[in-house]
Amino acid sequence: MRIGVIISDEPRINDEIRVSQVRLIGPNGEQVGVIATSVALNLAKEANLDLVEVAPNAKPPVAKLIDYGKFKYNEKVKQREARRNQSTAEIKEIRFRLKIDDHDFEVKKGHVERFLNGGDKVKVTIMLRGREQSRPIGGVELLQRLADEVAESGSIESSPKQEGRNIIMTLAPKGKKVHTQSEQRRRGAESRAERQARQAARLAAKQEAKAQEAEAAKAVVSEATETSETKK
């Protein structure tokens, strides 16, 4: 039976490094040079750091003295921030009839603007019926009117084109709108942090007040005791 080998993306650290020599880099990036791995491990222990193999294919492999736990934590933080800053744009869809009245047009235009301002693309579809299919120019004009009226929020990504009974156009948010959701999440995180800080401050104030009350009570008891002893 063939036994599979599990390949890890994690670097080898400390005793996992089996080579006899490494090219050592110090914790501040200084080049120490080629030394015995056992010596490098002793240096790591003395500095309360880890010996981490950063270039295993080099000859000899390159290892660095770092706090591996702190390094992994910082990497996770960076990855989390990168995910937060990624665009999470979706494609929303709005359907129009060719003979739409002004009120309905304004309502649907409001939806389009809201989607664009939220960082999402919008697929706008004009549904043609009967004889309208022979006059697609009216649908193109309606879509162009829509694009002109929402120009502050988005621009045409895919020009109006007829697909069967429909005319379709895609609008994309302006560059600064794409990251609106990420910005909202960042502000939400900041708001939560501020609330937590206020709660911590209130808790600290309560604890301090209780400590002061306890000290005052002790002082009263001490004074009463001294008075009692004086009377005796």
Coordinates of C-alpha atoms in Angstrom, one line a residue, residues 14-225:
N14 CA 14.0 24.9 16.0
D15 CA 14.6 21.1 16.3
E16 CA 12.8 20.4 13.0
I17 CA 15.8 21.8 11.2
R18 CA 17.9 18.8 10.5
V19 CA 20.8 20.2 8.4
S20 CA 24.2 20.5 10.0
Q21 CA 24.8 24.2 9.1
V22 CA 22.6 27.2 8.3
R23 CA 23.3 30.7 7.1
L24 CA 22.0 32.7 10.1
I25 CA 20.2 36.0 10.0
G26 CA 19.9 37.9 13.4
P27 CA 16.6 39.2 14.8
N28 CA 17.3 42.7 13.3
G29 CA 18.2 41.4 9.9
E30 CA 22.0 41.3 10.5
Q31 CA 24.0 38.7 8.6
V32 CA 25.7 36.4 11.2
G33 CA 27.1 34.0 8.6
V34 CA 27.3 30.3 8.2
I35 CA 27.4 28.5 11.5
A36 CA 26.5 25.1 12.9
T37 CA 22.8 24.5 13.4
S38 CA 23.4 23.5 17.0
V39 CA 25.1 26.8 17.7
A40 CA 22.2 28.7 16.1
L41 CA 19.7 26.8 18.3
N42 CA 21.7 27.8 21.4
L43 CA 21.7 31.4 20.3
A44 CA 17.9 31.2 19.8
K45 CA 17.4 29.7 23.3
E46 CA 19.6 32.4 24.9
A47 CA 17.6 35.2 23.1
N48 CA 14.3 33.5 23.9
L49 CA 13.5 33.4 20.2
D50 CA 12.9 30.7 17.5
L51 CA 15.2 29.5 14.8
V52 CA 13.1 29.6 11.6
E53 CA 14.2 28.2 8.2
V54 CA 13.3 30.9 5.8
A55 CA 15.1 29.6 2.6
P56 CA 15.2 25.8 2.8
N57 CA 16.5 25.4 -0.8
A58 CA 19.6 27.6 -0.4
K59 CA 23.0 26.0 0.2
P60 CA 23.3 26.1 3.1
P61 CA 19.6 26.8 4.1
V62 CA 19.0 30.3 5.5
A63 CA 17.5 30.5 9.0
K64 CA 16.5 33.5 11.0
L65 CA 16.0 34.3 14.7
I66 CA 12.5 35.5 15.3
D67 CA 9.6 35.2 17.7
Y68 CA 7.6 32.7 15.6
G69 CA 4.4 33.0 17.6
K70 CA 4.4 36.8 17.2
F71 CA 5.3 36.4 13.6
K72 CA 2.3 34.1 12.9
Y73 CA 0.0 36.4 14.7
N74 CA 1.1 39.4 12.7
E75 CA 0.7 37.4 9.5
K76 CA -2.9 36.5 10.4
V77 CA -3.7 40.2 11.1
K78 CA -2.3 41.2 7.7
Q79 CA -4.3 38.5 6.0
R80 CA -7.5 39.6 7.8
E81 CA -6.9 43.2 6.9
A82 CA -6.3 42.2 3.2
R83 CA -9.6 40.3 3.1
R84 CA -11.4 43.3 4.6
N85 CA -9.9 45.6 2.0
Q86 CA -10.8 43.4 -0.9
S87 CA -13.7 44.5 -3.1
T88 CA -16.9 42.4 -2.4
A89 CA -18.8 43.7 -5.4
E90 CA -21.8 41.8 -6.5
I91 CA -23.9 42.2 -9.6
K92 CA -27.4 43.4 -8.9
E93 CA -30.2 43.3 -11.5
I94 CA -32.9 45.9 -12.3
R95 CA -35.6 45.3 -14.9
F96 CA -37.4 48.1 -16.8
R97 CA -40.3 48.1 -19.2
L98 CA -39.9 50.2 -22.3
K99 CA -43.1 52.1 -21.5
I100 CA -42.2 53.1 -17.9
D101 CA -43.8 56.1 -16.3
D102 CA -41.7 58.8 -14.7
H103 CA -42.5 57.8 -11.1
D104 CA -41.4 54.2 -11.6
F105 CA -38.3 55.3 -13.5
E106 CA -37.3 57.5 -10.5
V107 CA -37.9 54.6 -8.1
K108 CA -35.8 52.2 -10.1
K109 CA -33.1 54.8 -10.6
G110 CA -33.0 55.2 -6.8
H111 CA -32.3 51.5 -6.5
V112 CA -29.6 51.6 -9.1
E113 CA -27.9 54.5 -7.3
R114 CA -28.1 52.7 -4.0
F115 CA -26.5 49.6 -5.4
L116 CA -23.7 51.6 -7.1
N117 CA -23.0 53.6 -3.9
G118 CA -22.8 50.3 -2.1
G119 CA -20.0 49.2 -4.4
D120 CA -22.0 46.7 -6.5
K121 CA -22.3 46.5 -10.3
V122 CA -25.8 46.7 -11.7
K123 CA -27.2 44.8 -14.7
V124 CA -30.0 46.8 -16.2
T125 CA -32.5 45.0 -18.5
I126 CA -35.1 46.5 -20.7
M127 CA -37.8 43.9 -21.5
L128 CA -39.3 44.3 -24.9
R129 CA -42.8 43.0 -25.8
G130 CA -44.4 42.4 -29.1
R131 CA -43.7 45.2 -31.6
E132 CA -41.2 46.8 -29.3
Q133 CA -38.6 44.2 -30.4
S134 CA -38.5 45.9 -33.8
R135 CA -37.8 49.3 -32.2
P136 CA -34.9 48.6 -29.8
I137 CA -33.6 52.1 -30.2
G138 CA -36.1 53.3 -27.6
G139 CA -34.7 50.9 -25.1
V140 CA -31.1 52.0 -25.9
E141 CA -32.2 55.6 -25.3
L142 CA -33.8 54.7 -22.0
L143 CA -30.7 53.0 -20.8
Q144 CA -28.5 55.9 -21.9
R145 CA -30.8 58.3 -20.0
L146 CA -30.4 56.1 -16.9
A147 CA -26.7 56.1 -17.2
D148 CA -26.5 59.9 -17.6
E149 CA -28.7 60.4 -14.5
V150 CA -26.6 58.1 -12.3
A151 CA -23.2 59.3 -13.6
E152 CA -22.1 60.6 -10.2
S153 CA -22.4 57.1 -8.8
G154 CA -21.3 54.8 -11.7
S155 CA -20.4 54.5 -15.3
I156 CA -21.2 52.2 -18.2
E157 CA -19.1 49.1 -18.1
S158 CA -21.0 47.2 -20.8
S159 CA -22.8 49.3 -23.5
P160 CA -26.5 48.6 -24.2
K161 CA -26.9 45.5 -26.5
Q162 CA -29.9 43.5 -27.5
E163 CA -30.1 39.9 -26.4
G164 CA -33.2 38.2 -27.7
R165 CA -36.2 40.1 -26.3
N166 CA -34.1 42.1 -23.9
I167 CA -31.7 45.0 -24.1
I168 CA -29.0 44.8 -21.5
M169 CA -26.5 47.3 -20.0
T170 CA -24.0 46.9 -17.1
L171 CA -23.1 49.8 -14.8
A172 CA -20.1 49.8 -12.6
P173 CA -19.5 51.9 -9.4
K174 CA -17.0 54.7 -9.6
G175 CA -13.5 53.7 -8.3
K176 CA -14.0 55.3 -4.9
K177 CA -17.3 53.5 -4.4
V178 CA -15.8 50.0 -4.8
H179 CA -14.3 50.1 -1.4
T180 CA -17.3 51.6 0.4
Q181 CA -18.3 48.4 2.0
S182 CA -14.7 47.8 3.3
E183 CA -14.7 51.4 4.6
Q184 CA -18.0 50.8 6.4
R185 CA -16.6 47.7 8.0
R186 CA -13.5 49.6 9.1
R187 CA -15.6 52.3 10.6
G188 CA -17.8 49.7 12.3
A189 CA -14.7 48.1 13.8
E190 CA -13.4 51.5 15.0
S191 CA -16.8 52.2 16.5
R192 CA -16.8 48.8 18.4
A193 CA -13.3 49.5 19.6
E194 CA -14.4 52.9 20.9
R195 CA -17.4 51.4 22.7
Q196 CA -15.2 48.7 24.3
A197 CA -12.7 51.4 25.4
R198 CA -15.6 53.4 27.0
Q199 CA -16.9 50.3 28.7
A200 CA -13.4 49.5 30.1
A201 CA -13.0 53.1 31.3
R202 CA -16.4 53.0 33.1
L203 CA -15.5 49.7 34.7
A204 CA -12.2 51.1 35.8
A205 CA -13.9 54.1 37.3
K206 CA -16.4 51.9 39.2
Q207 CA -13.5 49.8 40.5
E208 CA -11.6 52.9 41.6
A209 CA -14.7 54.3 43.3
K210 CA -15.2 51.0 45.1
A211 CA -11.6 51.0 46.2
Q212 CA -11.9 54.6 47.5
E213 CA -15.1 53.7 49.4
A214 CA -13.3 50.7 50.9
E215 CA -10.4 53.0 52.0
A216 CA -12.8 55.5 53.5
A217 CA -14.6 52.7 55.4
K218 CA -11.3 51.5 56.7
A219 CA -10.4 55.0 57.8
V220 CA -13.8 55.4 59.7
V221 CA -13.3 52.0 61.4
S222 CA -9.7 52.9 62.3
E223 CA -10.8 56.3 63.7
A224 CA -13.6 54.7 65.7
T225 CA -11.2 52.2 67.2

